Coordinates of C-alpha atoms in Angstrom, one line a residue:
X1 CA -6.9 -33.1 -12.1
X2 CA -9.0 -34.7 -14.8
X3 CA -11.9 -33.3 -16.8
X4 CA -14.2 -35.1 -14.4
X5 CA -13.0 -33.3 -11.3
X6 CA -12.5 -29.6 -10.3
X7 CA -10.3 -28.2 -7.5
X8 CA -12.1 -25.7 -5.3
X9 CA -11.2 -23.7 -2.3
X10 CA -12.3 -25.2 1.1
X11 CA -11.9 -23.5 4.5
X12 CA -9.9 -25.3 7.1
X13 CA -11.4 -23.5 10.1
X14 CA -14.5 -21.5 10.9
X15 CA -14.5 -18.0 9.5
X16 CA -16.7 -15.3 10.8
X17 CA -17.5 -12.0 9.1
X18 CA -14.5 -9.8 9.1
X19 CA -11.9 -12.6 9.2
X20 CA -9.0 -12.1 6.8
X21 CA -8.5 -15.0 4.3
X22 CA -4.9 -16.2 4.6
X23 CA -3.1 -19.2 3.2
X24 CA -3.4 -20.9 6.6
X25 CA -7.2 -21.0 6.5
X26 CA -7.8 -22.4 3.0
X27 CA -6.9 -25.6 1.2
X28 CA -7.6 -27.3 -2.1
X29 CA -10.5 -29.8 -2.3
X30 CA -11.3 -31.9 -5.3
X31 CA -14.9 -32.4 -6.2
X32 CA -16.6 -34.0 -9.2
X33 CA -17.5 -31.8 -12.1
X34 CA -21.1 -33.0 -11.6
X35 CA -21.1 -31.7 -8.0
X36 CA -19.5 -28.4 -9.1
X37 CA -22.2 -28.0 -11.8
X38 CA -25.0 -28.8 -9.3
X39 CA -23.7 -26.3 -6.8
X40 CA -23.4 -23.6 -9.5
X41 CA -26.8 -24.3 -11.0
X42 CA -28.2 -24.0 -7.5
X43 CA -27.1 -20.4 -7.5
X44 CA -23.9 -20.6 -5.5
X45 CA -20.7 -19.8 -7.4
X46 CA -17.7 -21.3 -5.6
X47 CA -14.1 -20.4 -6.2
X48 CA -11.8 -22.7 -8.1
X49 CA -8.4 -23.3 -6.4
X50 CA -6.5 -21.6 -9.3
X51 CA -8.0 -18.3 -7.9
X52 CA -6.7 -18.8 -4.3
X53 CA -3.8 -16.4 -4.5
X54 CA -6.2 -13.5 -5.5
X55 CA -8.2 -14.1 -2.4
X56 CA -5.4 -13.8 0.1
X57 CA -6.0 -10.6 2.2
X58 CA -9.7 -10.4 1.4
X59 CA -12.4 -10.6 4.0
X60 CA -15.1 -13.2 4.9
X61 CA -18.5 -11.5 4.8
X62 CA -20.5 -14.3 6.3
X63 CA -20.0 -17.2 8.7
X64 CA -18.3 -20.0 6.8
X65 CA -18.0 -23.3 8.8
X66 CA -15.0 -25.6 8.6
X67 CA -15.1 -27.8 5.5
X68 CA -17.3 -25.5 3.4
X69 CA -16.3 -24.2 0.0
X70 CA -15.5 -20.6 -0.5
X71 CA -18.3 -18.9 -2.4
X72 CA -18.2 -15.6 -4.3
X73 CA -20.9 -14.0 -2.1
X74 CA -18.9 -14.7 1.1
X75 CA -15.8 -12.7 0.1
X76 CA -15.1 -9.0 -0.3
X77 CA -12.1 -6.6 -0.7
X78 CA -13.3 -4.6 2.3
X79 CA -15.4 -5.4 5.3
X80 CA -17.7 -3.0 7.1
X81 CA -19.2 -4.5 10.3
X82 CA -23.0 -4.0 10.7
X83 CA -24.2 -1.2 12.9
X84 CA -24.4 -2.1 16.6
X85 CA -28.1 -2.2 17.4
X86 CA -27.5 -1.2 21.0
X87 CA -25.4 1.8 20.2
X88 CA -26.9 5.0 21.6
X89 CA -29.3 3.2 24.0
X90 CA -27.6 4.6 27.0
X91 CA -28.5 8.1 25.6
X92 CA -32.2 7.2 25.7
X93 CA -34.1 9.1 28.4
X94 CA -35.9 5.9 29.6
X95 CA -32.7 3.9 29.7
X96 CA -34.1 1.2 27.5

């Protein structure tokens, strides 16, 4: 890679919250340094490919469609699913 390009992590398939990141679901993508800087200045920090090995085994925390770059705010070491909004409804006296 040259100084004008940056290798980032791109997903090869849709990821939904709770999916584990594996080597099979990510790949390297080369983008221009200008594009990388625009994305970063827009408030989205995306992972460079040299960090790929540190992300294996972590969890997606948001829906990430195929072809998107992996962003810092979409990855976590642990995943706790959101509370089920229908949980406990059958215990309601009215049944609603």
